[in-house]
PDB file of C-alpha atoms in Angstrom:
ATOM      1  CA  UNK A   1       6.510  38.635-116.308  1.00  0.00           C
ATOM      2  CA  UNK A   2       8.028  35.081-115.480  1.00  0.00           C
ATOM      3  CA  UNK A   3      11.725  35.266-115.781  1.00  0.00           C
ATOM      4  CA  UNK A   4      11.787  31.101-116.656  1.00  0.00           C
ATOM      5  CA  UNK A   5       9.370  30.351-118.657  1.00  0.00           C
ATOM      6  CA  UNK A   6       8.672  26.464-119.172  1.00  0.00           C
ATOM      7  CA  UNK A   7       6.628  24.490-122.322  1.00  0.00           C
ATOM      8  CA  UNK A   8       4.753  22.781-122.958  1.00  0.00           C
ATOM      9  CA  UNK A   9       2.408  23.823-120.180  1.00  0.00           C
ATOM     10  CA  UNK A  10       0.713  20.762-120.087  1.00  0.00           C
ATOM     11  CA  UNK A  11       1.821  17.085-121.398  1.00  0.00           C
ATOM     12  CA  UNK A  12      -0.383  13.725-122.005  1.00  0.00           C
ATOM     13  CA  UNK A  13       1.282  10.863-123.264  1.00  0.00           C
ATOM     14  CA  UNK A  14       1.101   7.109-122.955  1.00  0.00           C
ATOM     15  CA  UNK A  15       3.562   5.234-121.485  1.00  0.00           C
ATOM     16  CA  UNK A  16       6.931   4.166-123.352  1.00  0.00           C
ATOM     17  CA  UNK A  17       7.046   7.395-125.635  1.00  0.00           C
ATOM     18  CA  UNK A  18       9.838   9.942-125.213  1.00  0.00           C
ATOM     19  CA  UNK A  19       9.597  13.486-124.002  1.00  0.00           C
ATOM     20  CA  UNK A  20      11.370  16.880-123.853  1.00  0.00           C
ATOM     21  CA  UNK A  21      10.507  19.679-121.818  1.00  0.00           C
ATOM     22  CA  UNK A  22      12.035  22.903-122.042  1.00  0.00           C
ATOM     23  CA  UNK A  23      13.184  26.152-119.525  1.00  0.00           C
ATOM     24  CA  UNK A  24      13.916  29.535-120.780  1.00  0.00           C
ATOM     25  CA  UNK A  25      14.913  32.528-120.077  1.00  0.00           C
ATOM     26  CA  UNK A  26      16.195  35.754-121.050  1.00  0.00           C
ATOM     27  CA  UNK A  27      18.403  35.962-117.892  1.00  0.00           C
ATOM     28  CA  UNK A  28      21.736  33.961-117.455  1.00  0.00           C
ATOM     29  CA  UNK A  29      22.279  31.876-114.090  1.00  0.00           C
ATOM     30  CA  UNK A  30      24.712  30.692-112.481  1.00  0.00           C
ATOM     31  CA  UNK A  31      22.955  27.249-111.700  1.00  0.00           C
ATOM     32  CA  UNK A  32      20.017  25.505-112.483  1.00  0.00           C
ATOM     33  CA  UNK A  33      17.725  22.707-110.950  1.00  0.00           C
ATOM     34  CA  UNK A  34      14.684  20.487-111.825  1.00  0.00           C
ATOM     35  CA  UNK A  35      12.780  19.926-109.210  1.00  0.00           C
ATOM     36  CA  UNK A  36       9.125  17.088-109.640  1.00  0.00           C
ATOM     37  CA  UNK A  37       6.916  18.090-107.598  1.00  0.00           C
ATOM     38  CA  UNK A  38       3.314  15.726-106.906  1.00  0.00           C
ATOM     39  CA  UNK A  39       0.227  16.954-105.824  1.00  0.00           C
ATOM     40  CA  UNK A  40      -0.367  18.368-102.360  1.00  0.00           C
ATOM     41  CA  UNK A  41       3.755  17.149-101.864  1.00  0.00           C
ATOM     42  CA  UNK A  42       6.542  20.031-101.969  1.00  0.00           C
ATOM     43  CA  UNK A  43       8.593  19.910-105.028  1.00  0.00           C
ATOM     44  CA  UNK A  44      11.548  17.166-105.030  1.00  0.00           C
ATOM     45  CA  UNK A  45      15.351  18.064-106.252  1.00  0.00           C
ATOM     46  CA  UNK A  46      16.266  15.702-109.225  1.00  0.00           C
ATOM     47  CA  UNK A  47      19.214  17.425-110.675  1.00  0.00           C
ATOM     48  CA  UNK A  48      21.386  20.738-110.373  1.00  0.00           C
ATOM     49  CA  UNK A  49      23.673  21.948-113.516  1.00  0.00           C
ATOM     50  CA  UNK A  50      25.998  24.725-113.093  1.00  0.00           C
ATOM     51  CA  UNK A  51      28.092  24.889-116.518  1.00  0.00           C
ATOM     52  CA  UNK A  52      26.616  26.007-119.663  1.00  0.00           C
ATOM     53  CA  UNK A  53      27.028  22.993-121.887  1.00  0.00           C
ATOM     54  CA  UNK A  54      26.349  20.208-119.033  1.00  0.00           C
ATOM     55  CA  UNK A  55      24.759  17.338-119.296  1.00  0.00           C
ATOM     56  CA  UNK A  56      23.225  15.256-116.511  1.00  0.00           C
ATOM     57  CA  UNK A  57      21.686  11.900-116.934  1.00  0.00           C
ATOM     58  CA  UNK A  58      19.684   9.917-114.109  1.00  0.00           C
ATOM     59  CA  UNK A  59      18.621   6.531-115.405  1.00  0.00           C
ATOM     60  CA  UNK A  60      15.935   7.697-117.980  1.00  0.00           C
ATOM     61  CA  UNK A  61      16.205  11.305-117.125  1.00  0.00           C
ATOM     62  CA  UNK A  62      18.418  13.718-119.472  1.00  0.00           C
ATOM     63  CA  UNK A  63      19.123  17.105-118.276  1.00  0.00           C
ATOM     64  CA  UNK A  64      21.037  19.809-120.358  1.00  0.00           C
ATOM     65  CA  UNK A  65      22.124  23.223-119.547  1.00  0.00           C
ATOM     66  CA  UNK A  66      22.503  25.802-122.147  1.00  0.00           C
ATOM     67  CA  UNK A  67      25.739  26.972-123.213  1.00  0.00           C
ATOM     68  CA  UNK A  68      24.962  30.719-122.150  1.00  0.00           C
ATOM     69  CA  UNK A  69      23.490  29.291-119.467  1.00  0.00           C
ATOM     70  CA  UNK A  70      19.878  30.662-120.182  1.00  0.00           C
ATOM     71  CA  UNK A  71      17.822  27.513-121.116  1.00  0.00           C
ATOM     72  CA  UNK A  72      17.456  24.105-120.098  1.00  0.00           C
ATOM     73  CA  UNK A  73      15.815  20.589-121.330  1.00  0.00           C
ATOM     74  CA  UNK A  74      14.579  17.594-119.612  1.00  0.00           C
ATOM     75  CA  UNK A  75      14.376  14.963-121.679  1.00  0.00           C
ATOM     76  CA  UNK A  76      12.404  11.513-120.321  1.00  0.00           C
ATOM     77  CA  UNK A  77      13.068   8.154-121.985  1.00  0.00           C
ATOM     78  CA  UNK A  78      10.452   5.650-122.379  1.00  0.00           C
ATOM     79  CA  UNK A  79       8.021   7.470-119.769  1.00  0.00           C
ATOM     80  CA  UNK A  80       6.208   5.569-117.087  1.00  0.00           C
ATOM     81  CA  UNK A  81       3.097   6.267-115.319  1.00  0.00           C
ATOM     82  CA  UNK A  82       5.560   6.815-112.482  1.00  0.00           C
ATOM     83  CA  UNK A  83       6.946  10.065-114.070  1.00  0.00           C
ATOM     84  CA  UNK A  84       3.813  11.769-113.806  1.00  0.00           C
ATOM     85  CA  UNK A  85       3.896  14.806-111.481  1.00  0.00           C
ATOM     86  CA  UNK A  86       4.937  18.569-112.225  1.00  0.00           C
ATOM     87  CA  UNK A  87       7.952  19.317-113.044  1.00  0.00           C
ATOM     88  CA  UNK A  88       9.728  22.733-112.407  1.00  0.00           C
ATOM     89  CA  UNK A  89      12.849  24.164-113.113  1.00  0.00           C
ATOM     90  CA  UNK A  90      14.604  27.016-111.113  1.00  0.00           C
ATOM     91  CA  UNK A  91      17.127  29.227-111.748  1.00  0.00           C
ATOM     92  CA  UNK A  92      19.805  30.908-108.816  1.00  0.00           C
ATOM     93  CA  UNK A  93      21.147  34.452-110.731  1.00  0.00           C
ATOM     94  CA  UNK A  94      24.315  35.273-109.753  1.00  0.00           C
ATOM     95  CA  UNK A  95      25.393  34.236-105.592  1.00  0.00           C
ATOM     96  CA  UNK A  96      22.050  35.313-104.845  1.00  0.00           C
ATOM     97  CA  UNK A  97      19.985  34.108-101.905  1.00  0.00           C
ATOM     98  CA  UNK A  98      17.070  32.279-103.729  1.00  0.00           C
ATOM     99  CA  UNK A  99      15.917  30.554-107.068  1.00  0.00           C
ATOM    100  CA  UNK A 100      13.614  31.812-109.572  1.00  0.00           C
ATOM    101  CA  UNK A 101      10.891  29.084-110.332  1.00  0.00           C
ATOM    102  CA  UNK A 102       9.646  28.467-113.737  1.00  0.00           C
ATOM    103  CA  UNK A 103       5.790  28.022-114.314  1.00  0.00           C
ATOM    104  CA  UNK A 104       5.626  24.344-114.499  1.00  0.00           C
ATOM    105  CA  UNK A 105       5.062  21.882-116.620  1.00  0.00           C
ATOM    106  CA  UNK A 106       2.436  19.145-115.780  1.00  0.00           C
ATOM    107  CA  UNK A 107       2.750  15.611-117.057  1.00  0.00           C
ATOM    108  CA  UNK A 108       0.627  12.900-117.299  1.00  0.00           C
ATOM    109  CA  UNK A 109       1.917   9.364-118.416  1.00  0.00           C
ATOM    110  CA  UNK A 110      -1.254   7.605-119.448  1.00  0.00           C
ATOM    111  CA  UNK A 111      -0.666   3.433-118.767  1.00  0.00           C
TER     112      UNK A 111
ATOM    113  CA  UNK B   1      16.230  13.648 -89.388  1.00  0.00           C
ATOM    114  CA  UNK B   2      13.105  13.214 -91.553  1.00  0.00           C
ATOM    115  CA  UNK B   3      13.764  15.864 -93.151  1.00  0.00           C
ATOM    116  CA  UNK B   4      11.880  19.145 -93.601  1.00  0.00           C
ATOM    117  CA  UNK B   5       8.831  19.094 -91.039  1.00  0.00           C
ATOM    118  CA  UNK B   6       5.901  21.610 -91.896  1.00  0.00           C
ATOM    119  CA  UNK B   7       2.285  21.692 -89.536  1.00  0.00           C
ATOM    120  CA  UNK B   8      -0.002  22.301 -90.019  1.00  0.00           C
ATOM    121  CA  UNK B   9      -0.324  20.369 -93.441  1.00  0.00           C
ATOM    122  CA  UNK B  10      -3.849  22.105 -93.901  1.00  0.00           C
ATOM    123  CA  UNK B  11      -5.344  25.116 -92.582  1.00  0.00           C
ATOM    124  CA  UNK B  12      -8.635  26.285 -93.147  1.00  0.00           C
ATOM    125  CA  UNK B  13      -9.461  29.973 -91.744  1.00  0.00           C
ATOM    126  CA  UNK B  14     -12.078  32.808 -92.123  1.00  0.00           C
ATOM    127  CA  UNK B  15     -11.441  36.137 -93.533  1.00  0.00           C
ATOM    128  CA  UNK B  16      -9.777  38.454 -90.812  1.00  0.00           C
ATOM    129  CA  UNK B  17      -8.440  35.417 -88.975  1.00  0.00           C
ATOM    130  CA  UNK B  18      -4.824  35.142 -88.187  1.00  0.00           C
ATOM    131  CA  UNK B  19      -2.952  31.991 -89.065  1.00  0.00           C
ATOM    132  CA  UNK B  20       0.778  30.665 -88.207  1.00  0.00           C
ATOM    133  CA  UNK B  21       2.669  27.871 -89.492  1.00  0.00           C
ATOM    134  CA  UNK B  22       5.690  26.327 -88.379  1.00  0.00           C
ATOM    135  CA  UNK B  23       8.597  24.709 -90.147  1.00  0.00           C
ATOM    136  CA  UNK B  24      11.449  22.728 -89.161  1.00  0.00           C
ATOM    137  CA  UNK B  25      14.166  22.581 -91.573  1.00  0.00           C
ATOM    138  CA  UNK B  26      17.301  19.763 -91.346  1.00  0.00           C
ATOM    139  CA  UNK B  27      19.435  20.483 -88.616  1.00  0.00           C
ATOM    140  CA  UNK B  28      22.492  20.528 -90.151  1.00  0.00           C
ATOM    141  CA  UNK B  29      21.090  23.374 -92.661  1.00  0.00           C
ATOM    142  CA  UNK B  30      21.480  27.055 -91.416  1.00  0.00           C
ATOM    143  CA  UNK B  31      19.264  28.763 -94.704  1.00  0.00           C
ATOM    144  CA  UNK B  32      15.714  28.573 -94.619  1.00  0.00           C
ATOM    145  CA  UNK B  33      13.390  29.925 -97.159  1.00  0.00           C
ATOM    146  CA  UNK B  34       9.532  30.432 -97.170  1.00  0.00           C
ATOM    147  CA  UNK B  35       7.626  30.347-100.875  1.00  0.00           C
ATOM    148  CA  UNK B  36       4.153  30.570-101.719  1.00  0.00           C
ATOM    149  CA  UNK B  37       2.850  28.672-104.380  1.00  0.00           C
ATOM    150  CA  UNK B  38      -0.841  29.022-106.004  1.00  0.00           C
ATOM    151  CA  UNK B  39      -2.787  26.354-107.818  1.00  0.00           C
ATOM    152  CA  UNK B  40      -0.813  25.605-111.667  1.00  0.00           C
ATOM    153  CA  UNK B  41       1.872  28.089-110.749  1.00  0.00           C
ATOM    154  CA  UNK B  42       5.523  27.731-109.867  1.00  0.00           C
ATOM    155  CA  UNK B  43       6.723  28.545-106.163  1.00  0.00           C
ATOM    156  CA  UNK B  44       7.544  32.156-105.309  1.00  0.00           C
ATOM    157  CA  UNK B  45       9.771  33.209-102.898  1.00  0.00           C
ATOM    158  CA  UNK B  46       8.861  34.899-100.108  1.00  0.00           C
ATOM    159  CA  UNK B  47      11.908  34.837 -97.291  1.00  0.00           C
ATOM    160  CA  UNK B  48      14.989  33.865 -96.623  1.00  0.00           C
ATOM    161  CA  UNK B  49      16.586  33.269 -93.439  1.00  0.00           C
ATOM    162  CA  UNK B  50      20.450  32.310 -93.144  1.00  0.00           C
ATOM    163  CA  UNK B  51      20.505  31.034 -89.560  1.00  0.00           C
ATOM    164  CA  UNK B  52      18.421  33.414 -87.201  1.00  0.00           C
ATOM    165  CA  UNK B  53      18.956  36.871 -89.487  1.00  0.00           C
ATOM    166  CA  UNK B  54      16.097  36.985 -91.929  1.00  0.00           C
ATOM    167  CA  UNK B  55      18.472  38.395 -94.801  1.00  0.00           C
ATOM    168  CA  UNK B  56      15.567  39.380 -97.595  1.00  0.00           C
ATOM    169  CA  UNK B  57      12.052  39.739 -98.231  1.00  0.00           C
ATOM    170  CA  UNK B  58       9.822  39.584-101.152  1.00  0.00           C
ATOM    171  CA  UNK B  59       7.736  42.461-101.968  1.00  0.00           C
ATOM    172  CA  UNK B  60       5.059  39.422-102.417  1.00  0.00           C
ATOM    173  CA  UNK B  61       5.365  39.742 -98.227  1.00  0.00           C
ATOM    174  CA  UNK B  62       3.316  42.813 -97.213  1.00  0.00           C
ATOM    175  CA  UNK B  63       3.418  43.991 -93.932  1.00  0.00           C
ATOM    176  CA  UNK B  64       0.164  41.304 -92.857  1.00  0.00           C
ATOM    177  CA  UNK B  65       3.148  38.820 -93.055  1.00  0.00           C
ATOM    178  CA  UNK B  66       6.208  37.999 -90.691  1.00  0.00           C
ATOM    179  CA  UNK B  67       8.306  35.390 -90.490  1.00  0.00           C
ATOM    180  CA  UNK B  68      11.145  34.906 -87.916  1.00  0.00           C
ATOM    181  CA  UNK B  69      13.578  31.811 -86.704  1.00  0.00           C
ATOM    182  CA  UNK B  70      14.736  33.156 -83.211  1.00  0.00           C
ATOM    183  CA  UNK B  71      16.945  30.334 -82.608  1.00  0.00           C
ATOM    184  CA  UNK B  72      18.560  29.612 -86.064  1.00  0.00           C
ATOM    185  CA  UNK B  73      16.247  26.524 -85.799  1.00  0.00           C
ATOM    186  CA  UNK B  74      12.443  26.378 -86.438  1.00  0.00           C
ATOM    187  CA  UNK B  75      10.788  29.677 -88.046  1.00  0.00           C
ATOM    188  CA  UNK B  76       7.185  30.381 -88.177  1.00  0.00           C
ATOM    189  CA  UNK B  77       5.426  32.378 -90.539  1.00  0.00           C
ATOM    190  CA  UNK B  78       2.424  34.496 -89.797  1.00  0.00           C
ATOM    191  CA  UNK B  79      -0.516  35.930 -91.862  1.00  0.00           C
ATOM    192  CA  UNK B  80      -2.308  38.817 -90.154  1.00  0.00           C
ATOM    193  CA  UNK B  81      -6.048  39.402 -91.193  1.00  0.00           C
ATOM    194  CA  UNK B  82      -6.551  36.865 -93.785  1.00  0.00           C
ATOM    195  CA  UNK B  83      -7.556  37.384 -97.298  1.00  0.00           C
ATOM    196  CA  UNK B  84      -8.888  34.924 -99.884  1.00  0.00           C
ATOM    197  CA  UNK B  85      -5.744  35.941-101.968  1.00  0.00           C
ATOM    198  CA  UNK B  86      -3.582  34.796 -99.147  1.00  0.00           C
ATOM    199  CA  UNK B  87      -5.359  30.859-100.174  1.00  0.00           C
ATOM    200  CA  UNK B  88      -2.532  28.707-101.380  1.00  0.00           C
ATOM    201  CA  UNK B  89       0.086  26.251-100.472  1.00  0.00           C
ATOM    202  CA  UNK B  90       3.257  27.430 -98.480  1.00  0.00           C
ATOM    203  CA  UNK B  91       6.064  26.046 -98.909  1.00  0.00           C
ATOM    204  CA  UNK B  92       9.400  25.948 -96.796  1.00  0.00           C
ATOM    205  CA  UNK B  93      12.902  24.962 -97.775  1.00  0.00           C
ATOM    206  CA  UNK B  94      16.084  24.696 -96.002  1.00  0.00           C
ATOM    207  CA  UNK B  95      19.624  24.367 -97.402  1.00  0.00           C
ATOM    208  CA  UNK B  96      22.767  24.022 -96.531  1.00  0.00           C
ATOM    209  CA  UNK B  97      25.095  27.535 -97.338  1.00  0.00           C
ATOM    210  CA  UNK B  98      25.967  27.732-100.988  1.00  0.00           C
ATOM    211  CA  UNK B  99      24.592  24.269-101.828  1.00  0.00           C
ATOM    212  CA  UNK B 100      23.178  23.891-104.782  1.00  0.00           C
ATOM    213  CA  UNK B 101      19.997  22.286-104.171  1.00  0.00           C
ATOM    214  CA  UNK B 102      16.693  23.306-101.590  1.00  0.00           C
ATOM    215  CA  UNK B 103      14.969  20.252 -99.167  1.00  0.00           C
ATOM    216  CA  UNK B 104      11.410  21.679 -99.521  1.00  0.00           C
ATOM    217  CA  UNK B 105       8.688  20.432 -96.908  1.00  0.00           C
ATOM    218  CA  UNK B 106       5.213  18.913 -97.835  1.00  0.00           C
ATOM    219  CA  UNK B 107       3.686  22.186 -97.173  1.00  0.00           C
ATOM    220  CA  UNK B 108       0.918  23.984 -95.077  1.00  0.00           C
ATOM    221  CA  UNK B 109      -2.063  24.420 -97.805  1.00  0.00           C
ATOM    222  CA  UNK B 110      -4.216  27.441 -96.707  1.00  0.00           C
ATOM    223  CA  UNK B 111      -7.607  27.980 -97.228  1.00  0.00           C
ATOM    224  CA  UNK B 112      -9.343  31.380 -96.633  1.00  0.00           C
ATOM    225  CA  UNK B 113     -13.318  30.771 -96.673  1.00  0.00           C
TER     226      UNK B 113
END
């Protein structure tokens, strides 16, 4: 079984509408990223949140980690063909010495 | 530094073949980490390396598969006799210690035929 689990799996919309997409876990960690990774590229750090509670913005980007530190939501503002990619969040349990990739969520902003 | 430098970028190799690939991570960062990742998947880790001691190991990495960084700098990760299951993209990350935060490379994208 995955231990992060990301939905929706798979996201068209057109460009200008909102979107949230979500992490979870039964597992707490002690950080969390979102990483957007496009094709044949390796996946690109946008954001790490290490209190339960936190909030991260970057420009139209919205990032919020659970308060028991077991979920996470990325929430996109007025989405641009731009935005499209994969985008992956990972969690780090405890000190340990990697993170735990969720199973992706693919998004397609449609001009 | 251009960041993290992986070659080849594609590989393609028959069945029983053995393939490397090489990664160069920043220079300032002493952890390096190999993952695998398969077409609509996440990556999964495979390796870590905190300068030259390779510190843990998936159970993903059967014994077809080493890895090693002899200096602390560059690692290389090999893939003895070739499967189709061993197609996919691998992926290598370096970090500085306790950062929050991985620089992956483009990736080597393997091809078994």
């Amino acid at each position: 079984t995955q231990l992060l689990e990301q939905s929706p799996q798979f996201l068209s919309i057109q460009e200008g509408e909102n979107l949230t997409v979500y992490c979870n876990s039964s597992s707490v960690f002690s950080s969390l990223q979102w990483y957007r990774q496009e094709p044949g590229e390796g996946p690109v750090l946008l954001v790490t949140v290490v209190t339960g509670g936190e909030v991260k913005k970057l420009k139209r980007l919205t990032f919020q980690f659970g308060d028991a530190r077991k979920d996470s939501s990325l929430h996109i503002t007025a989405a641009q063909p731009g935005d499209t990619g994969l985008y992956l969040c990972a969690g780090e349990l405890g000190t340990g010495n990697q993170f735990y990739f969720g199973t992706g969520t693919s998004l397609t902003v449609i001009p | 530094d251009t960041g993290v430098s992986q070659n080849p970028r594609h590989k393609i190799t028959k069945r029983g073949q053995n393939v490397t690939f090489r990664c160069d991570p920043i220079s300032e960062h002493n952890r390096l980490y190999w993952y695998r990742q398969t077409l609509g998947q996440g990556p999964e880790f495979l390796t870590y390396f905190q300068n030259e001691a390779q510190l843990e190991k998936s159970r993903l990495l059967s014994d077809r598969f080493s890895a090693e960084r002899p200096k602390g700098s560059f690692s290389t990760l090999e893939i003895q006799r070739t499967e189709q299951g061993d197609s996919a993209m691998y992926l290598c990350a370096s970090s500085f210690r306790d950062n929050h935060g991985y620089t992956f490379g483009s990736g080597t994208r393997l091809t078994v035929v």
